[in-house]
Short mmCIF file of C-alpha atoms in Angstrom, two decimals:
data_model
loop_
_atom_site.label_atom_id
_atom_site.label_comp_id
_atom_site.label_asym_id
_atom_site.label_seq_id
_atom_site.Cartn_x
_atom_site.Cartn_y
_atom_site.Cartn_z
CA MET A 14 0.08 0.20 0.08
CA LYS A 15 3.01 2.38 1.20
CA ARG A 16 4.66 1.59 -2.23
CA ARG A 17 1.65 2.20 -4.54
CA THR A 18 1.07 5.67 -2.33
CA LYS A 19 4.62 6.13 -3.52
CA LEU A 20 4.35 5.18 -7.34
CA LEU A 21 0.86 7.47 -7.57
CA GLY A 22 2.96 10.31 -5.94
CA MET A 23 5.81 9.93 -8.59
CA LEU A 24 3.29 9.78 -11.17
CA SER A 25 1.43 12.96 -10.00
CA VAL A 26 4.97 14.62 -9.93
CA VAL A 27 5.76 13.68 -13.65
CA LEU A 28 2.27 14.77 -14.52
CA ALA A 29 2.50 17.97 -13.09
CA ALA A 30 6.08 18.75 -14.34
CA ALA A 31 4.69 17.69 -17.88
CA LEU A 32 1.70 19.97 -17.52
CA ILE A 33 3.88 22.89 -16.61
CA SER A 34 6.27 22.61 -19.49
CA GLY A 35 3.46 22.17 -21.80
CA CYS A 36 1.78 25.04 -20.62
CA GLY A 37 5.55 27.26 -21.03
CA GLU A 38 5.69 25.81 -24.71
CA GLN A 39 2.08 26.84 -25.07
CA LYS A 40 2.71 30.52 -23.76
CA GLU A 41 6.02 30.84 -25.82
CA ASP A 42 3.77 30.21 -29.06
CA ASP A 43 0.77 32.23 -28.24
CA SER A 44 2.91 35.58 -26.97
CA LYS A 45 5.50 36.00 -29.75
CA GLU A 46 6.90 39.35 -29.00
CA LEU A 47 9.40 41.90 -30.38
CA VAL A 48 10.94 44.27 -27.97
CA LEU A 49 11.32 47.62 -29.58
CA PHE A 50 13.79 49.89 -27.62
CA THR A 51 13.87 53.63 -28.74
CA TRP A 52 12.52 57.04 -27.98
CA GLU A 53 9.08 57.94 -27.05
CA GLY A 54 6.57 58.75 -30.18
CA MET A 55 9.05 57.37 -32.94
CA PHE A 56 6.37 55.27 -34.77
CA PRO A 57 2.73 55.70 -36.03
CA GLN A 58 0.34 53.01 -34.36
CA GLU A 59 -0.86 51.78 -37.47
CA VAL A 60 2.81 50.77 -38.42
CA LEU A 61 3.15 48.70 -35.32
CA ASP A 62 -0.27 47.26 -35.82
CA GLY A 63 0.27 46.23 -39.27
CA PHE A 64 3.47 44.39 -38.41
CA GLU A 65 1.43 42.51 -35.68
CA GLU A 66 -1.32 41.96 -38.13
CA GLU A 67 1.02 40.71 -40.77
CA THR A 68 3.52 38.71 -38.68
CA GLY A 69 1.47 37.63 -35.48
CA VAL A 70 4.15 39.26 -33.53
CA LYS A 71 3.29 41.60 -30.89
CA VAL A 72 5.49 44.84 -30.67
CA VAL A 73 6.24 45.76 -27.13
CA TYR A 74 7.43 49.53 -27.12
CA SER A 75 10.08 50.36 -24.59
CA ASN A 76 11.37 53.77 -24.13
CA PHE A 77 14.64 55.69 -23.48
CA ASP A 78 15.24 59.21 -22.83
CA THR A 79 19.11 59.59 -24.06
CA ASP A 80 21.16 58.02 -26.20
CA GLU A 81 23.46 57.55 -23.16
CA THR A 82 20.87 55.69 -21.21
CA MET A 83 19.98 53.28 -23.77
CA LEU A 84 23.81 52.44 -24.12
CA GLU A 85 23.91 51.77 -20.54
CA LYS A 86 20.71 49.54 -20.41
CA LEU A 87 21.84 47.60 -23.44
CA SER A 88 25.29 47.11 -21.87
CA GLN A 89 23.80 45.72 -18.71
CA ALA A 90 21.73 43.34 -20.69
CA LYS A 91 24.87 42.31 -22.12
CA GLY A 92 23.34 43.03 -25.69
CA GLY A 93 20.09 41.06 -24.74
CA ASP A 94 16.53 41.86 -23.63
CA TYR A 95 15.70 43.97 -26.82
CA ASP A 96 15.25 42.79 -30.38
CA VAL A 97 15.46 46.31 -32.13
CA VAL A 98 17.11 49.18 -30.66
CA ILE A 99 16.59 52.77 -32.80
CA ALA A 100 19.41 55.51 -31.71
CA ASP A 101 22.00 58.05 -32.82
CA ASP A 102 24.81 57.30 -35.10
CA TYR A 103 27.66 58.24 -32.44
CA ILE A 104 26.23 55.95 -29.68
CA ILE A 105 25.70 53.01 -32.53
CA GLU A 106 29.55 53.12 -33.11
CA GLN A 107 29.90 52.82 -29.15
CA ALA A 108 27.89 50.15 -29.15
CA VAL A 109 29.40 48.14 -32.09
CA GLY A 110 32.54 48.67 -30.65
CA GLN A 111 31.33 47.29 -27.38
CA ASP A 112 30.26 44.01 -29.20
CA LEU A 113 26.46 44.65 -28.37
CA VAL A 114 25.22 44.71 -31.93
CA GLN A 115 24.95 41.61 -34.16
CA LYS A 116 25.80 41.84 -37.92
CA LEU A 117 22.65 41.85 -40.23
CA ASP A 118 21.36 38.86 -42.08
CA LYS A 119 20.61 40.79 -45.37
CA ALA A 120 18.85 37.80 -46.73
CA GLU A 121 16.51 38.04 -44.34
CA ILE A 122 15.64 41.82 -45.38
CA PRO A 123 15.28 41.99 -49.09
CA ASN A 124 14.15 45.71 -48.89
CA TYR A 125 17.61 46.65 -47.54
CA LYS A 126 18.17 47.57 -51.48
CA ASN A 127 15.63 50.46 -50.65
CA ILE A 128 18.00 52.66 -48.66
CA ASN A 129 19.48 55.84 -50.05
CA PRO A 130 22.96 55.41 -50.52
CA LEU A 131 23.51 59.20 -49.41
CA TYR A 132 23.13 57.71 -45.91
CA GLN A 133 25.50 54.27 -46.17
CA GLY A 134 28.76 53.81 -45.46
CA GLN A 135 28.83 56.18 -42.59
CA PHE A 136 31.38 56.25 -39.79
CA TYR A 137 29.46 54.27 -37.32
CA ASP A 138 28.77 51.37 -39.89
CA PRO A 139 31.32 51.84 -42.70
CA LYS A 140 30.55 48.38 -44.42
CA ASP A 141 26.47 48.78 -43.70
CA GLU A 142 26.87 45.22 -41.75
CA TYR A 143 24.86 46.40 -38.77
CA THR A 144 22.23 49.25 -39.00
CA VAL A 145 19.54 50.25 -41.19
CA PRO A 146 18.92 54.05 -41.26
CA TYR A 147 15.60 55.38 -39.81
CA GLY A 148 15.45 59.07 -40.72
CA ALA A 149 17.90 62.05 -41.32
CA GLY A 150 18.18 65.31 -39.48
CA ILE A 151 19.70 67.69 -41.82
CA PRO A 152 20.34 71.59 -41.03
CA LEU A 153 19.53 73.73 -43.93
CA ILE A 154 19.54 77.12 -45.18
CA VAL A 155 16.40 78.78 -45.48
CA TYR A 156 15.47 82.13 -46.79
CA ASP A 157 12.72 84.60 -47.89
CA PRO A 158 12.97 85.61 -51.60
CA GLU A 159 11.26 88.69 -51.06
CA GLN A 160 13.98 90.05 -48.46
CA VAL A 161 17.25 88.45 -50.38
CA ASP A 162 17.66 89.82 -53.82
CA PHE A 163 19.99 86.97 -54.82
CA GLU A 164 20.18 83.28 -55.07
CA ILE A 165 21.46 81.53 -52.10
CA LYS A 166 23.29 78.51 -53.36
CA GLY A 167 25.55 77.46 -50.32
CA TYR A 168 26.88 77.94 -46.66
CA ALA A 169 29.58 80.83 -48.33
CA ASP A 170 26.61 83.14 -49.41
CA LEU A 171 25.96 83.68 -45.66
CA TRP A 172 29.00 85.64 -45.58
CA ASN A 173 27.70 88.19 -48.33
CA GLU A 174 27.56 91.62 -47.25
CA ALA A 175 24.20 92.07 -48.38
CA LEU A 176 23.06 90.14 -45.56
CA LYS A 177 24.21 92.44 -42.89
CA ASP A 178 22.16 91.85 -39.59
CA LYS A 179 19.66 89.24 -41.57
CA VAL A 180 20.98 85.85 -40.42
CA ALA A 181 19.81 83.82 -37.78
CA LEU A 182 21.68 80.65 -36.88
CA THR A 183 21.15 77.78 -34.44
CA ALA A 184 23.51 77.20 -31.70
CA ASN A 185 25.57 74.08 -32.09
CA TYR A 186 29.21 75.12 -32.04
CA ARG A 187 30.30 71.91 -34.06
CA VAL A 188 27.97 72.47 -36.73
CA ILE A 189 28.46 76.11 -37.18
CA ASN A 190 32.49 75.51 -37.20
CA GLY A 191 31.64 72.49 -39.67
CA ILE A 192 29.74 74.20 -42.16
CA THR A 193 32.58 77.11 -42.20
CA LEU A 194 35.08 74.49 -42.59
CA LEU A 195 33.08 73.09 -45.78
CA THR A 196 33.28 76.58 -47.16
CA MET A 197 37.08 76.22 -46.96
CA GLY A 198 37.02 72.75 -48.66
CA LYS A 199 37.81 71.15 -45.43
CA SER A 200 35.99 68.40 -43.24
CA MET A 201 33.56 69.04 -40.56
CA ASN A 202 35.50 66.70 -38.31
CA GLU A 203 39.08 68.78 -39.06
CA GLU A 204 41.77 67.76 -36.25
CA ASP A 205 44.17 70.09 -37.53
CA THR A 206 44.19 72.69 -34.67
CA ALA A 207 45.68 75.36 -37.04
CA VAL A 208 42.93 74.67 -39.95
CA ILE A 209 40.33 75.18 -37.07
CA GLY A 210 42.35 78.42 -36.10
CA GLU A 211 41.56 79.80 -39.53
CA ALA A 212 38.14 78.57 -39.52
CA GLY A 213 37.64 80.78 -36.57
CA GLU A 214 39.12 83.75 -38.12
CA LYS A 215 36.56 83.22 -41.10
CA LEU A 216 33.56 82.86 -38.57
CA LEU A 217 34.53 86.29 -36.92
CA GLU A 218 33.83 87.58 -40.70
CA LEU A 219 30.37 86.19 -40.22
CA ALA A 220 29.61 88.28 -37.14
CA PRO A 221 28.42 91.58 -38.80
CA ASN A 222 25.36 89.52 -40.75
CA VAL A 223 24.36 87.28 -37.64
CA ARG A 224 21.09 88.89 -36.30
CA MET A 225 20.67 86.10 -33.79
CA ILE A 226 22.01 82.89 -32.34
CA GLN A 227 19.80 80.36 -30.98
CA ASP A 228 18.18 77.12 -30.77
CA ASP A 229 15.09 77.12 -29.84
CA ASN A 230 11.99 78.26 -32.62
CA THR A 231 14.84 79.91 -34.80
CA GLN A 232 12.23 79.58 -37.58
CA ASN A 233 10.27 82.32 -35.89
CA ALA A 234 12.61 85.05 -36.81
CA LEU A 235 12.42 84.11 -40.45
CA LEU A 236 8.62 84.06 -40.45
CA ASN A 237 8.06 87.48 -38.56
CA GLY A 238 10.63 89.31 -40.59
CA GLU A 239 13.28 89.75 -37.87
CA ALA A 240 15.49 87.70 -40.31
CA ALA A 241 15.77 87.09 -44.20
CA VAL A 242 18.09 84.19 -43.60
CA ALA A 243 18.15 81.26 -41.45
CA PHE A 244 20.17 77.89 -40.90
CA LEU A 245 17.61 75.78 -39.12
CA TYR A 246 17.43 72.00 -37.73
CA THR A 247 14.90 69.77 -39.81
CA SER A 248 12.08 70.32 -37.34
CA GLN A 249 12.73 74.00 -37.95
CA VAL A 250 12.62 73.65 -41.39
CA THR A 251 9.25 71.99 -42.01
CA GLN A 252 7.62 74.27 -39.50
CA ALA A 253 8.70 77.10 -41.38
CA LEU A 254 7.65 75.91 -44.86
CA SER A 255 4.31 74.84 -43.28
CA GLU A 256 3.55 78.45 -42.32
CA ASN A 257 4.92 79.94 -45.16
CA PRO A 258 5.37 77.72 -48.33
CA ASP A 259 7.23 80.64 -50.29
CA LEU A 260 10.39 80.36 -48.53
CA LYS A 261 13.22 78.83 -50.42
CA VAL A 262 15.33 76.10 -49.10
CA VAL A 263 18.99 75.77 -50.03
CA TYR A 264 20.65 72.31 -50.15
CA PRO A 265 24.23 73.80 -49.61
CA GLN A 266 26.45 73.09 -52.73
CA GLU A 267 29.46 72.22 -50.29
CA GLY A 268 27.64 69.16 -49.16
CA LEU A 269 25.11 68.50 -46.50
CA GLY A 270 26.21 68.08 -42.66
CA PHE A 271 23.42 65.38 -41.25
CA GLY A 272 22.88 63.11 -38.15
CA ILE A 273 21.04 60.00 -38.85
CA MET A 274 18.94 57.48 -36.46
CA SER A 275 19.49 53.95 -37.23
CA ALA A 276 18.08 50.67 -36.00
CA PHE A 277 19.99 47.77 -35.24
CA ILE A 278 19.63 44.16 -33.33
CA PRO A 279 21.25 43.64 -30.42
CA LYS A 280 24.05 40.80 -30.33
CA ASP A 281 21.80 38.65 -28.02
CA ALA A 282 18.58 39.75 -29.04
CA PRO A 283 15.79 37.24 -27.64
CA ASN A 284 14.13 37.21 -31.13
CA ALA A 285 16.52 37.83 -33.83
CA ALA A 286 14.31 36.32 -36.66
CA ALA A 287 11.57 38.80 -35.93
CA ALA A 288 13.76 41.69 -35.53
CA HIS A 289 15.12 40.89 -39.32
CA GLN A 290 11.45 40.85 -40.03
CA PHE A 291 10.71 44.12 -38.65
CA LEU A 292 13.48 45.85 -40.26
CA ASN A 293 12.26 44.45 -43.59
CA TYR A 294 8.93 45.93 -42.71
CA ILE A 295 9.68 49.32 -41.99
CA LEU A 296 11.85 49.33 -45.26
CA GLU A 297 8.80 48.77 -47.23
CA PRO A 298 8.36 51.99 -49.30
CA GLU A 299 4.83 52.72 -47.81
CA LYS A 300 5.54 51.73 -44.28
CA ALA A 301 8.56 53.87 -44.42
CA ALA A 302 6.63 56.76 -45.81
CA GLU A 303 4.22 56.60 -42.96
CA CYS A 304 6.99 56.65 -40.47
CA PHE A 305 8.89 59.76 -41.98
CA ASN A 306 5.90 61.65 -42.38
CA TYR A 307 4.98 60.78 -38.73
CA ILE A 308 8.41 61.80 -37.22
CA GLY A 309 9.13 64.66 -39.60
CA TYR A 310 12.67 63.39 -40.41
CA TYR A 311 14.32 63.56 -44.01
CA SER A 312 13.60 60.10 -45.73
CA THR A 313 16.34 57.47 -45.86
CA ASN A 314 14.77 55.18 -48.33
CA LYS A 315 14.67 56.06 -51.79
CA GLU A 316 11.74 53.87 -52.63
CA ALA A 317 9.40 55.99 -50.04
CA ASP A 318 10.63 59.34 -51.28
CA PRO A 319 7.50 59.72 -53.88
CA LEU A 320 5.37 59.25 -50.94
CA VAL A 321 6.83 61.37 -48.30
CA ASN A 322 5.99 65.07 -47.62
CA PRO A 323 8.38 66.75 -50.48
CA ASN A 324 10.07 68.84 -47.48
CA LEU A 325 11.27 65.99 -46.38
CA VAL A 326 13.24 64.40 -49.22
CA VAL A 327 16.33 65.63 -50.47
CA PRO A 328 16.95 66.11 -53.95
CA SER A 329 18.37 63.22 -56.19
CA ASP A 330 21.44 65.42 -57.44
CA VAL A 331 22.52 65.87 -53.57
CA THR A 332 25.05 63.05 -53.16
CA LYS A 333 27.48 65.03 -50.65
CA GLY A 334 26.93 64.44 -47.01
CA GLU A 335 28.94 64.16 -43.78
CA ILE A 336 28.09 63.31 -40.34
CA VAL A 337 29.62 65.18 -37.13
CA GLN A 338 31.80 62.82 -35.37
CA ASN A 339 33.68 62.91 -31.92
CA VAL A 340 37.36 64.49 -32.22
CA SER A 341 40.17 64.90 -30.06
CA ALA A 342 40.14 67.01 -27.02
CA GLU A 343 42.70 69.41 -28.45
CA ALA A 344 40.43 69.98 -31.39
CA ASP A 345 37.23 70.04 -29.53
CA GLU A 346 38.96 72.92 -27.27
CA ALA A 347 39.98 74.78 -30.64
CA TYR A 348 36.40 74.32 -31.96
CA ASN A 349 35.29 75.93 -28.48
CA LYS A 350 37.80 78.70 -28.65
CA ASN A 351 36.16 79.61 -32.12
CA TRP A 352 32.66 79.57 -30.80
CA THR A 353 33.21 81.76 -27.65
CA GLU A 354 35.12 84.47 -29.90
CA PHE A 355 32.39 84.22 -32.54
CA LYS A 356 29.62 84.73 -29.89
CA ALA A 357 31.27 87.83 -28.13
CA ALA A 358 31.62 89.26 -31.69
CA CYS A 359 27.99 88.65 -32.78
CA ASP A 360 27.03 90.38 -29.55
#
């Protein structure tokens, strides 16, 4: 009797374990998930819902507030926990360097061919092995043709004496140094402090033309007539054009300076297969266009361009561009010196 009771007890344990195991498998089958890690408000809900309907994979949207926060959490997870991450170019370089990113299986992303070559081969992914661009931020010159009696074609035109006290600039010291270097035929990431010093001297020559230097709502100076020309961030360009479509946008002949947000798959992503599916999905022209129109960044998908707000499409004849990168401490000190002296001259 005792032996029979013991056998029944063992049988109960085995059955319970089987049931638990079965429930676990059922849960895994029924709750396929893709954890998307990026800033808040980066996707229209319709696109995420469409992916779930098409694949049966539920998107779990997780947010971070800064690129640095993302890298810290990804490092703590040792390249796990998240399936797709979208972040800025400079931080992706660090994530790749820390071996937290896996190479893409492009056979699983046939829509990869839709990416505009202008945004490929960048410093953070020179061989295009790890990332899918998800929009570009491009500061541009915008001007009021009723207040400017010549055609502005590039950064060099900002130095024209006819624009005295008529130019509004954003306040990013590296970008303003960078566009000055581009007028000199140099890189925005120049490391030679002597060359940077020459750029500083040229910046001082721009000072008489500068009406204001500010980051927030710089487009308002253009819209209210306080400035005739403005160098604006992407969101400011689109806002200015929405309020005054007659403004002229300049894609500088010296080349664009831009930043890129890109998607990547962490090294130990729990659902790498779904991650590849998701990247291929958002590279479909219709889906990509929905995303660019929603976030207000420039299209990085050449096949989506005809479907995107024309103000978010770079003309096809624009083929030169450069991203501001980290430089040495000595070079950065020289850039800061230029900026401090330039702002003082503009006051």
